Short mmCIF file of C-alpha atoms in Angstrom, two decimals:
data_model
loop_
_atom_site.label_atom_id
_atom_site.label_comp_id
_atom_site.label_asym_id
_atom_site.label_seq_id
_atom_site.Cartn_x
_atom_site.Cartn_y
_atom_site.Cartn_z
CA MET A 1 131.58 98.45 117.05
CA ASN A 2 132.78 99.83 120.33
CA ARG A 3 131.16 97.71 123.00
CA GLY A 4 132.21 99.94 125.89
CA SER A 5 135.81 100.08 127.17
CA PRO A 6 136.89 100.64 130.80
CA LEU A 7 138.14 104.09 129.72
CA ARG A 8 134.70 105.02 128.37
CA GLN A 9 133.03 103.79 131.58
CA ALA A 10 135.43 105.97 133.57
CA LYS A 11 134.51 108.98 131.41
CA ILE A 12 130.81 108.39 132.06
CA ALA A 13 131.45 108.18 135.83
CA LEU A 14 133.42 111.45 135.65
CA LYS A 15 130.58 113.21 133.79
CA LYS A 16 128.12 112.10 136.47
CA ALA A 17 130.41 113.45 139.19
CA ILE A 18 130.68 116.82 137.41
CA VAL A 19 126.89 117.07 137.06
CA ASN A 20 126.41 116.34 140.77
CA ALA A 21 129.01 118.95 141.66
CA VAL A 22 127.31 121.61 139.51
CA ILE A 23 123.96 120.90 141.18
CA ARG A 24 125.52 121.17 144.62
CA PHE A 25 127.83 124.17 144.25
CA LEU A 26 126.25 126.20 141.41
CA PRO A 27 122.49 126.20 142.12
CA GLY A 28 122.05 129.53 140.28
CA LEU A 29 123.30 127.97 137.06
CA VAL A 30 120.92 125.05 137.54
CA ARG A 31 117.97 127.45 138.00
CA ASN A 32 118.94 129.21 134.77
CA VAL A 33 119.02 125.90 132.89
CA VAL A 34 115.57 125.01 134.25
CA ALA A 35 114.20 128.40 133.16
CA ARG A 36 115.59 127.89 129.66
CA SER A 37 113.98 124.46 129.56
CA LYS A 38 110.58 125.94 130.43
CA ALA A 39 111.00 128.59 127.74
CA ALA A 40 111.76 125.86 125.20
CA GLN A 41 108.56 124.08 126.23
CA ASP A 42 106.62 127.28 125.58
CA ASP A 43 108.25 127.58 122.15
CA VAL A 44 107.22 124.00 121.33
CA ARG A 45 103.59 124.82 122.18
CA ILE A 46 103.68 127.98 120.06
CA LEU A 47 105.20 126.24 117.05
CA THR A 48 102.90 123.24 117.29
CA HIS A 49 99.86 125.53 117.30
CA ALA A 50 101.19 127.69 114.46
CA ILE A 51 101.92 124.77 112.13
CA THR A 52 98.69 122.96 113.00
CA PHE A 53 96.48 125.89 112.00
CA SER A 54 98.56 127.03 109.05
CA ARG A 55 97.07 126.86 105.56
CA ASP A 56 100.38 125.45 104.34
CA PRO A 57 102.29 123.49 107.04
CA VAL A 58 105.43 123.17 104.88
CA LEU A 59 105.52 126.91 104.17
CA SER A 60 105.17 127.60 107.90
CA LEU A 61 107.89 125.11 108.75
CA ASN A 62 110.25 126.73 106.26
CA PHE A 63 109.47 130.18 107.66
CA TYR A 64 110.12 129.23 111.30
CA SER A 65 113.23 127.20 110.53
CA GLY A 66 114.71 129.84 108.23
CA ASP A 67 114.67 133.04 110.24
CA GLY A 68 116.77 131.82 113.15
CA CYS A 69 114.07 132.48 115.76
CA PHE A 70 113.86 128.85 116.85
CA ALA A 71 116.56 126.25 117.35
CA LYS A 72 116.32 123.13 115.21
CA SER A 73 115.95 121.06 118.38
CA VAL A 74 112.84 123.05 119.38
CA ILE A 75 111.38 122.79 115.87
CA TRP A 76 111.90 119.03 115.81
CA ARG A 77 110.30 118.61 119.24
CA SER A 78 107.32 120.50 117.85
CA LEU A 79 107.11 118.13 114.88
CA VAL A 80 107.30 115.10 117.18
CA LYS A 81 104.45 116.60 119.19
CA LEU A 82 102.49 117.09 115.96
CA GLU A 83 102.96 113.44 115.08
CA GLU A 84 101.30 112.51 118.36
CA THR A 85 98.50 115.10 118.49
CA GLU A 86 97.87 116.04 114.83
CA PRO A 87 98.76 113.02 112.68
CA ARG A 88 97.02 114.49 109.63
CA VAL A 89 99.20 117.60 109.67
CA PHE A 90 102.34 115.58 110.33
CA GLY A 91 101.37 113.30 107.46
CA LEU A 92 101.25 116.31 105.13
CA LEU A 93 104.77 117.26 106.19
CA ILE A 94 105.95 113.72 105.50
CA GLU A 95 104.30 113.67 102.08
CA ASN A 96 105.84 117.02 101.12
CA ARG A 97 109.20 116.55 102.83
CA SER A 98 111.11 117.23 99.61
CA SER A 99 109.92 120.87 99.81
CA VAL A 100 111.42 121.43 103.27
CA HIS A 101 114.37 123.85 102.99
CA SER A 102 116.38 122.75 106.03
CA ASP A 103 118.64 119.82 105.14
CA GLU A 104 118.57 118.56 108.73
CA LEU A 105 114.79 118.69 109.11
CA ARG A 106 114.25 117.23 105.64
CA LEU A 107 116.50 114.27 106.45
CA LYS A 108 114.74 113.71 109.77
CA LEU A 109 111.36 113.70 108.02
CA GLU A 110 112.75 111.23 105.51
CA LEU A 111 113.91 109.00 108.36
CA LYS A 112 110.45 109.25 109.95
CA HIS A 113 108.92 108.22 106.62
CA VAL A 114 111.17 105.16 106.53
CA LEU A 115 110.27 104.18 110.09
CA ARG A 116 106.53 104.62 109.45
CA ASN A 117 106.77 102.32 106.42
CA GLU A 118 107.16 98.72 107.58
CA SER A 119 109.14 97.65 104.50
CA ILE A 120 112.83 96.78 104.88
CA LEU A 121 115.05 98.98 102.74
CA THR A 122 116.88 97.59 99.74
CA LYS A 123 120.65 97.97 99.63
CA GLU A 124 120.31 100.83 97.14
CA SER A 125 117.65 102.65 99.18
CA PHE A 126 119.65 102.28 102.35
CA ASP A 127 122.81 103.66 100.73
CA GLY A 128 120.66 106.54 99.47
CA LEU A 129 120.05 107.48 103.12
CA LEU A 130 123.49 106.66 104.48
CA LEU A 131 125.48 108.97 102.23
CA PRO A 132 123.42 112.15 102.93
CA TYR A 133 123.51 111.34 106.64
CA LEU A 134 127.31 111.02 106.70
CA LYS A 135 127.62 114.41 104.96
CA LEU A 136 125.17 116.17 107.25
CA VAL A 137 125.67 114.75 110.74
CA ARG A 138 128.77 116.79 111.59
CA LEU A 139 127.12 120.01 110.39
CA ALA A 140 123.79 119.41 112.12
CA GLU A 141 122.66 121.70 114.96
CA GLU A 142 121.59 118.62 116.92
CA PRO A 143 124.05 115.88 115.86
CA LYS A 144 123.34 113.55 118.80
CA GLY A 145 119.60 113.48 118.12
CA LEU A 146 120.16 112.89 114.41
CA ALA A 147 122.69 110.14 115.14
CA SER A 148 120.30 108.36 117.52
CA MET A 149 117.47 108.58 114.99
CA PHE A 150 119.64 107.23 112.21
CA ALA A 151 120.80 104.38 114.45
CA THR A 152 117.13 103.44 114.93
CA VAL A 153 116.64 103.41 111.15
CA VAL A 154 119.72 101.20 110.72
CA ILE A 155 118.49 98.77 113.36
CA ALA A 156 114.85 98.71 112.25
CA ARG A 157 114.97 99.07 108.45
CA ALA A 158 118.46 98.35 107.08
CA PRO A 159 119.07 94.96 105.44
CA VAL A 160 119.77 92.80 108.46
CA GLU A 161 123.16 91.71 107.19
CA ARG A 162 124.23 95.37 107.09
CA ILE A 163 123.27 96.31 110.67
CA GLU A 164 126.46 95.36 112.54
CA GLU A 165 128.71 96.65 109.76
CA THR A 166 126.93 100.02 109.57
CA LEU A 167 126.80 100.58 113.32
CA GLY A 168 130.52 99.92 113.35
CA GLN A 169 131.06 102.33 110.46
CA LEU A 170 129.16 105.02 112.35
CA GLY A 171 131.21 104.42 115.50
CA THR A 172 128.12 103.53 117.48
CA ASP A 173 128.68 102.26 121.00
CA THR A 174 126.09 99.48 121.23
CA LEU A 175 126.09 99.61 125.02
CA GLN A 176 124.89 103.21 124.74
CA LEU A 177 121.94 102.33 122.49
CA THR A 178 118.54 102.94 124.02
CA GLU A 179 116.80 99.86 125.37
CA PHE A 180 114.27 100.08 122.54
CA GLN A 181 117.13 100.01 120.02
CA LYS A 182 118.77 97.04 121.73
CA VAL A 183 115.53 95.05 121.73
CA LYS A 184 114.84 95.92 118.10
CA PHE A 185 118.36 94.92 117.10
CA LEU A 186 117.98 91.53 118.77
CA SER A 187 114.53 90.99 117.24
CA ARG A 188 115.90 91.65 113.75
CA LEU A 189 118.62 89.04 114.33
CA ALA A 190 116.16 86.51 115.76
CA ASN A 191 113.49 86.97 113.10
CA ASN A 192 115.90 86.70 110.18
CA GLY A 193 117.68 83.51 111.15
CA PHE A 194 120.86 85.03 112.59
CA HIS A 195 120.53 82.80 115.63
CA ASP A 196 124.22 82.63 116.57
CA SER A 197 124.49 86.42 116.44
CA PHE A 198 121.29 86.70 118.49
CA ILE A 199 122.70 84.45 121.22
CA SER A 200 126.01 86.32 121.27
CA TRP A 201 124.51 89.81 121.32
CA SER A 202 121.77 88.98 123.83
CA LYS A 203 124.49 87.96 126.28
CA GLU A 204 126.47 91.11 125.51
CA LEU A 205 123.54 93.49 125.96
CA ASN A 206 121.75 91.71 128.81
CA SER A 207 123.56 93.36 131.72
CA GLY A 208 122.43 96.85 130.74
CA MET A 209 118.75 95.99 130.35
CA THR A 210 115.81 96.45 132.68
CA GLN A 211 113.59 93.52 133.64
CA ALA A 212 111.11 94.71 131.00
CA GLY A 213 113.76 94.57 128.28
CA LYS A 214 114.98 91.18 129.43
CA LEU A 215 111.41 89.87 129.27
CA LYS A 216 111.11 90.88 125.61
CA VAL A 217 114.39 89.10 124.87
CA SER A 218 113.14 86.03 126.75
CA LEU A 219 110.10 86.00 124.45
CA MET A 220 112.38 86.03 121.39
CA ARG A 221 114.43 83.20 122.87
CA ALA A 222 111.26 81.20 123.54
CA HIS A 223 110.09 81.72 119.94
CA LEU A 224 113.41 80.37 118.71
CA PHE A 225 114.10 77.57 121.16
CA GLY A 226 110.97 76.96 123.28
CA ARG A 227 109.85 73.36 123.01
CA ASP A 228 107.18 72.85 125.69
CA SER A 229 104.15 74.61 127.15
CA ASP A 230 106.15 75.56 130.27
CA SER A 231 107.73 78.32 128.17
CA PHE A 232 104.33 80.00 127.99
CA ARG A 233 103.70 79.83 131.74
CA VAL A 234 107.19 81.09 132.60
CA LEU A 235 106.74 84.12 130.34
CA GLU A 236 103.27 84.73 131.76
CA GLU A 237 104.58 84.71 135.34
CA GLN A 238 107.44 87.05 134.49
CA PHE A 239 105.00 89.46 132.86
CA ALA A 240 102.59 89.27 135.80
CA ASN A 241 105.43 90.19 138.19
CA LEU A 242 106.70 93.09 136.09
CA GLY A 243 105.00 95.74 138.24
CA PHE A 244 103.59 97.68 135.29
CA ASP A 245 99.97 98.77 135.10
CA ILE A 246 99.48 96.60 132.02
CA SER A 247 100.64 93.58 134.04
CA ARG A 248 98.05 94.34 136.70
CA GLN A 249 95.27 94.71 134.12
CA TYR A 250 96.19 91.39 132.53
CA THR A 251 96.47 89.56 135.84
CA GLN A 252 93.19 90.88 137.24
CA GLY A 253 91.02 91.24 134.14
CA VAL A 254 92.20 88.76 131.51
CA ARG A 255 94.05 85.87 133.08
CA PRO A 256 91.04 84.68 135.11
CA LEU A 257 89.00 84.43 131.87
CA TYR A 258 91.66 82.38 130.13
CA ASP A 259 92.32 80.18 133.15
CA ARG A 260 88.71 78.95 132.96
CA ILE A 261 89.27 77.40 129.51
CA PRO A 262 89.15 73.58 129.93
CA VAL A 263 92.52 71.89 129.50
CA ASP A 264 91.34 69.82 126.54
CA LYS A 265 90.20 73.00 124.75
CA ASN A 266 93.16 75.20 125.68
CA TYR A 267 95.70 75.47 122.85
CA LEU A 268 97.08 78.89 123.80
CA ALA A 269 100.58 77.48 124.29
CA ALA A 270 100.53 75.23 121.20
CA LYS A 271 103.36 77.23 119.63
CA PHE A 272 105.73 75.68 122.17
CA ASP A 273 104.15 72.19 122.20
CA ARG A 274 104.67 70.18 119.00
CA GLU A 275 102.33 67.40 120.07
CA ARG A 276 99.54 69.88 120.82
CA LEU A 277 100.07 71.70 117.53
CA ASP A 278 99.98 68.44 115.57
CA SER A 279 96.73 67.46 117.26
CA LEU A 280 95.21 70.80 116.19
CA ARG A 281 96.23 70.16 112.58
CA ASP A 282 94.87 66.62 112.77
CA PHE A 283 91.54 67.88 114.07
CA ILE A 284 91.21 70.19 111.07
CA LEU A 285 92.28 67.54 108.55
CA ASP A 286 89.90 64.98 110.06
CA SER A 287 87.05 67.47 109.62
CA VAL A 288 87.95 67.88 105.96
CA ALA A 289 88.16 64.13 105.35
CA ALA A 290 84.89 63.42 107.17
CA GLY A 291 83.04 66.25 105.42
CA ASN A 292 82.33 68.02 108.71
CA ALA A 293 81.85 71.77 108.84
CA LEU A 294 84.45 73.73 110.82
CA SER A 295 85.36 77.38 111.33
CA TYR A 296 88.69 78.71 112.59
CA ILE A 297 88.46 82.45 113.37
CA ARG A 298 91.14 84.69 114.87
CA VAL A 299 90.64 88.05 116.57
CA GLY A 300 93.48 90.50 117.12
CA ASP A 301 93.71 94.14 118.07
CA GLY A 302 91.84 95.22 114.90
CA GLU A 303 88.76 93.29 115.98
CA CYS A 304 88.26 95.87 118.75
CA TYR A 305 86.14 97.40 115.97
CA GLY A 306 83.43 94.92 116.90
CA MET A 307 84.02 95.01 120.66
CA ALA A 308 84.43 98.69 121.52
CA ASP A 309 83.58 99.39 125.16
CA ASP A 310 83.86 103.23 125.23
CA ALA A 311 86.69 102.93 127.75
CA LEU A 312 89.59 101.09 126.13
CA VAL A 313 88.23 101.77 122.64
CA ASP A 314 85.74 104.54 121.88
CA GLU A 315 84.09 106.12 118.85
CA LYS A 316 87.38 107.63 117.71
CA GLY A 317 88.96 104.18 117.84
CA ILE A 318 86.21 102.73 115.66
CA THR A 319 86.59 105.51 113.11
CA ARG A 320 90.36 105.00 113.18
CA GLN A 321 89.96 101.36 112.18
CA GLU A 322 87.65 102.23 109.28
CA ILE A 323 90.06 104.79 107.89
CA HIS A 324 93.01 102.48 108.48
CA TRP A 325 91.38 99.57 106.63
CA TRP A 326 89.21 101.21 104.01
CA GLY A 327 90.30 104.84 103.79
CA GLU A 328 86.90 106.27 104.70
CA GLN A 329 84.31 106.36 107.47
CA LEU A 330 81.23 104.16 107.10
CA GLU A 331 77.62 105.13 107.58
CA ASP A 332 76.21 104.17 110.99
CA HIS A 333 73.89 101.51 109.58
CA GLN A 334 76.77 99.85 107.68
CA ARG A 335 78.94 99.82 110.76
CA LEU A 336 76.24 98.35 113.02
CA GLU A 337 75.43 95.66 110.48
CA LEU A 338 79.06 94.57 110.18
CA GLN A 339 79.54 94.55 113.96
CA ALA A 340 76.43 92.42 114.49
CA GLN A 341 77.46 89.89 111.84
CA PHE A 342 80.96 89.76 113.29
CA LYS A 343 79.67 88.87 116.76
CA SER A 344 77.41 86.24 115.25
CA SER A 345 80.41 84.68 113.49
CA LEU A 346 82.26 84.35 116.82
CA GLU A 347 79.33 82.49 118.33
CA SER A 348 79.63 79.80 115.65
CA ALA A 349 83.44 79.44 115.73
CA ASP A 350 84.80 75.96 116.43
CA ILE A 351 88.38 77.22 116.90
CA LEU A 352 88.84 80.74 118.22
CA GLY A 353 92.16 82.58 118.15
CA VAL A 354 92.58 85.23 120.85
CA PRO A 355 95.42 87.57 121.89
CA THR A 356 97.58 86.10 124.63
CA VAL A 357 100.17 87.38 127.05
CA LEU A 358 102.75 86.79 124.31
CA ARG A 359 101.21 89.63 122.30
CA LEU A 360 101.33 91.98 125.30
CA ILE A 361 104.98 91.12 125.96
CA LYS A 362 105.86 91.81 122.34
CA ASP A 363 104.03 95.15 122.11
CA PHE A 364 104.10 96.82 125.53
CA ASN A 365 106.12 100.02 125.84
CA LEU A 366 109.37 99.50 127.74
CA ALA A 367 109.17 102.91 129.38
CA LYS A 368 105.43 103.08 130.16
CA THR A 369 104.65 101.79 133.62
CA ASP A 370 101.25 103.52 133.92
CA SER A 371 98.01 103.02 131.99
CA TYR A 372 97.72 103.41 128.22
CA PRO A 373 95.41 105.95 126.56
CA PRO A 374 92.20 104.79 124.86
CA ASN A 375 92.60 103.43 121.32
CA SER A 376 96.34 102.82 121.67
CA LEU A 377 97.62 99.44 120.49
CA ILE A 378 97.78 97.99 124.00
CA SER A 379 94.30 99.30 124.81
CA ARG A 380 92.95 97.71 121.62
CA ILE A 381 94.51 94.38 122.56
CA LEU A 382 93.08 94.55 126.09
CA CYS A 383 89.67 95.45 124.68
CA VAL A 384 89.66 92.28 122.57
CA MET A 385 91.04 90.13 125.40
CA GLN A 386 88.17 91.18 127.63
CA GLY A 387 85.63 91.18 124.81
CA VAL A 388 86.17 87.51 123.92
CA GLY A 389 85.12 86.38 127.40
CA PRO A 390 81.57 85.31 126.36
CA TYR A 391 82.92 83.29 123.41
CA LEU A 392 85.48 81.08 125.18
CA GLU A 393 83.13 78.25 126.14
CA ASN A 394 82.61 75.03 124.17
CA ARG A 395 85.29 75.62 121.56
CA MET A 396 89.02 75.17 121.08
CA VAL A 397 90.96 78.34 121.93
CA VAL A 398 94.28 79.14 120.27
CA GLU A 399 96.63 82.11 120.02
CA ASP A 400 95.46 84.88 117.68
CA GLN A 401 98.70 84.66 115.69
CA SER A 402 98.62 80.87 115.46
CA ASN A 403 98.12 81.21 111.69
CA LEU A 404 101.77 82.23 111.41
CA TYR A 405 102.99 78.78 112.52
CA LEU A 406 99.95 76.54 111.92
CA PHE A 407 100.03 76.74 108.11
CA ASN A 408 103.41 75.21 107.35
CA ARG A 409 104.19 73.61 103.98
CA GLU A 410 103.23 70.08 105.03
CA PHE A 411 99.88 71.13 106.50
CA VAL A 412 98.93 73.20 103.45
CA ASN A 413 99.80 70.28 101.16
CA ASP A 414 97.62 67.98 103.29
CA LEU A 415 94.70 70.40 103.02
CA PHE A 416 94.95 70.45 99.24
CA ASN A 417 95.30 66.66 99.08
CA ASN A 418 92.27 65.98 101.27
CA ALA A 419 89.86 68.64 100.01
CA LYS A 420 87.41 68.33 97.12
CA LYS A 421 88.18 71.94 96.36
CA VAL A 422 90.25 74.72 97.95
CA CYS A 423 88.89 78.26 97.66
CA VAL A 424 91.28 81.09 98.52
CA ILE A 425 89.56 84.41 99.23
CA SER A 426 91.90 87.33 99.74
CA GLY A 427 93.05 90.78 98.74
CA VAL A 428 96.18 89.21 97.26
CA ASN A 429 96.72 89.04 93.50
CA SER A 430 95.17 85.74 92.37
CA LYS A 431 97.99 85.08 89.91
CA LEU A 432 100.52 85.04 92.75
CA VAL A 433 98.32 82.71 94.81
CA SER A 434 97.95 80.31 91.86
CA GLU A 435 101.67 80.30 91.15
CA LEU A 436 102.60 79.39 94.70
CA ALA A 437 99.77 77.01 95.60
CA PRO A 438 100.73 73.31 95.97
CA SER A 439 98.24 72.43 93.24
CA ASN A 440 95.94 74.28 90.85
CA LYS A 441 93.78 71.27 90.01
CA ASN A 442 91.26 71.88 92.77
CA LEU A 443 92.03 75.56 93.41
CA THR A 444 89.57 78.45 93.10
CA THR A 445 90.78 81.98 93.83
CA ILE A 446 88.53 84.93 94.57
CA GLU A 447 90.01 88.41 94.71
CA ILE A 448 88.37 91.00 96.92
CA PRO A 449 89.09 94.73 97.33
CA THR A 450 92.25 94.76 99.38
CA HIS A 451 93.36 96.53 102.53
CA ARG A 452 94.14 100.19 101.92
CA LEU A 453 97.84 99.68 102.69
CA LEU A 454 98.21 96.85 100.12
CA ARG A 455 96.60 98.65 97.20
CA ASP A 456 99.82 100.12 95.84
CA LYS A 457 101.95 97.03 96.43
CA ASP A 458 102.76 94.29 93.95
CA VAL A 459 100.99 91.58 95.94
CA GLY A 460 97.71 93.46 96.30
CA SER A 461 94.47 92.91 94.40
CA SER A 462 93.47 95.40 91.71
CA ILE A 463 89.74 95.09 92.47
CA GLU A 464 88.23 98.56 92.79
CA GLY A 465 86.14 99.81 95.71
CA ILE A 466 86.13 98.92 99.39
CA LEU A 467 84.94 95.63 100.87
CA PRO A 468 82.14 96.97 103.13
CA HIS A 469 80.27 98.19 100.06
CA VAL A 470 80.41 94.87 98.15
CA TYR A 471 80.91 92.11 100.72
CA LYS A 472 77.36 90.75 100.33
CA ARG A 473 78.10 89.86 96.73
CA TYR A 474 81.00 87.73 97.96
CA LEU A 475 78.77 86.11 100.59
CA ASP A 476 76.53 84.88 97.76
CA GLU A 477 79.56 83.48 95.93
CA ILE A 478 80.79 81.74 99.08
CA SER A 479 77.36 80.20 99.68
CA ALA A 480 77.31 78.80 96.14
CA LEU A 481 80.79 77.22 96.49
CA SER A 482 80.36 75.83 100.02
CA GLU A 483 79.67 72.16 100.68
CA PRO A 484 81.13 69.34 102.80
CA GLY A 485 84.72 68.55 101.82
CA VAL A 486 85.46 72.06 100.53
CA VAL A 487 88.19 74.09 102.26
CA PHE A 488 88.17 77.89 102.34
CA LEU A 489 91.41 79.72 103.10
CA ILE A 490 90.40 83.28 103.88
CA SER A 491 92.53 86.40 104.31
CA ALA A 492 90.02 89.24 104.45
CA GLY A 493 90.44 91.05 107.77
CA PHE A 494 87.45 91.92 109.91
CA ILE A 495 84.87 91.06 107.24
CA GLY A 496 86.68 87.80 106.60
CA LYS A 497 85.27 86.48 109.88
CA ILE A 498 81.78 86.87 108.39
CA PHE A 499 82.90 84.98 105.26
CA ILE A 500 84.26 82.13 107.39
CA ALA A 501 81.01 81.76 109.31
CA GLU A 502 79.01 81.68 106.06
CA ALA A 503 81.17 78.95 104.52
CA ALA A 504 81.06 76.79 107.65
CA LYS A 505 77.29 77.25 107.90
CA ARG A 506 77.06 75.62 104.44
CA GLY A 507 79.18 72.62 105.46
CA ALA A 508 82.71 73.68 104.48
CA VAL A 509 85.92 73.92 106.50
CA ALA A 510 86.76 77.64 106.63
CA LEU A 511 90.14 78.77 107.95
CA ASP A 512 91.39 82.24 108.81
CA VAL A 513 94.87 82.28 107.22
CA GLY A 514 95.12 86.06 107.50
CA GLN A 515 98.55 87.66 107.25
CA SER A 516 100.30 84.32 106.74
CA LEU A 517 99.10 84.38 103.13
CA VAL A 518 100.51 87.86 102.50
CA ASN A 519 103.79 86.89 104.20
CA SER A 520 104.13 83.75 102.11
CA VAL A 521 103.48 85.49 98.79
CA SER A 522 105.72 88.45 99.69
CA ALA A 523 108.56 86.16 100.70
CA GLU A 524 108.08 83.97 97.61
CA GLY A 525 108.16 80.94 99.84
CA TYR A 526 105.44 78.32 99.98
CA ALA A 527 101.99 79.83 99.98
CA VAL A 528 98.42 78.68 100.05
#
């Protein structure tokens, strides 16, 4: 990969000088360029409207891209606008992308499909994208845009061991990557164990990053090498001083709530403090051995469903969560019942996981210094951060994603060894859970209707229906199995919090393992 030679830097400086000269000595040309830009904006609005209200979006796209009236760049900007404002229509284009006539637009829609799917591509699937791209990029009407988009796919979805090689093959200058691409590249290296490459590349790319980008890299470095709670406070201070609106909202509205948590109950930085993390595990194991009831419940951005405030999250946000989880909108009485039971479960939690500044650092937009719109990811996180305020007293408080490092192999083995019975309730295929559990002697597995996005995957349950319609039946089953000395490991999303409260009410130790179960089964590593 070309990391940026002195000659290339000189070329960039020369281009800047030429642009400044044109602005100064050819103002008429500049005015003409501005007028053309405004005309293109009008074209984007026209196309967006036309495709949105078309009976057949693909047919309309083929018509407008085939008659030469609109440049491919304008058509693609219209599709990007559709993705933001009319996700249903854009989803139809993605689903029917094979019927798009334009090779360039069809490939871009295919790349969008890959980026929207969180799965990493296999070697074969990646090569199936690389070869068409190499054939098309030189013929494309907008080669730079296509090249940048493909670079994002390489960085985000290619097998991690292929990233450097492929960027080199494409002649990509890594110093000219966008800051988002640089951060994503480093995160892929960090998250997949390429620690030496992460250290090397973070030094290489650091000088061209903003403070916001450097903060995200600092978070990755802390995840890899942080060994004490000071790591948490340092990151928090850097975020507070970032100067973004989200920093101000956290500092003024959230941090004061969290700062009031008593020291002996505050485990928010346990990820970086081995002694603190071990004491949390010991507390849980002691409860199992003594036959004491205990509930460990985590709330993340999805739990805004039970905390909507009509400002950060409104009615549209609530409906969004229902469709995202279950594929349909619930009746009002069902929704209100679930929300009430959810809040009741938080009141009885012994250990409560809440979003921390680490989550904001990971997910904030590098380029967005102002406020976020309602129902966006950051707004959902803030809604939960503020919504947990009344539930922070008289209980241990941990990070919402603490399940991802709490349930290591040794701890899971200890739970099985100390429990009379371990009941795993999840939307994961019970056969996979049984195969990967430390022991099947005291294991009971209960499959529930799974999350909409897991239904078509190998790890997902085959139980028909959606959980809101049948969850009371599972509550009865949980009540019958619950007693002192029994451990429940529950991965059931929003409704899982209600399950946890029910099990603990009957004397069991009920733990919110959440996504860590899916990750373990998918990775074929240890699992509960």
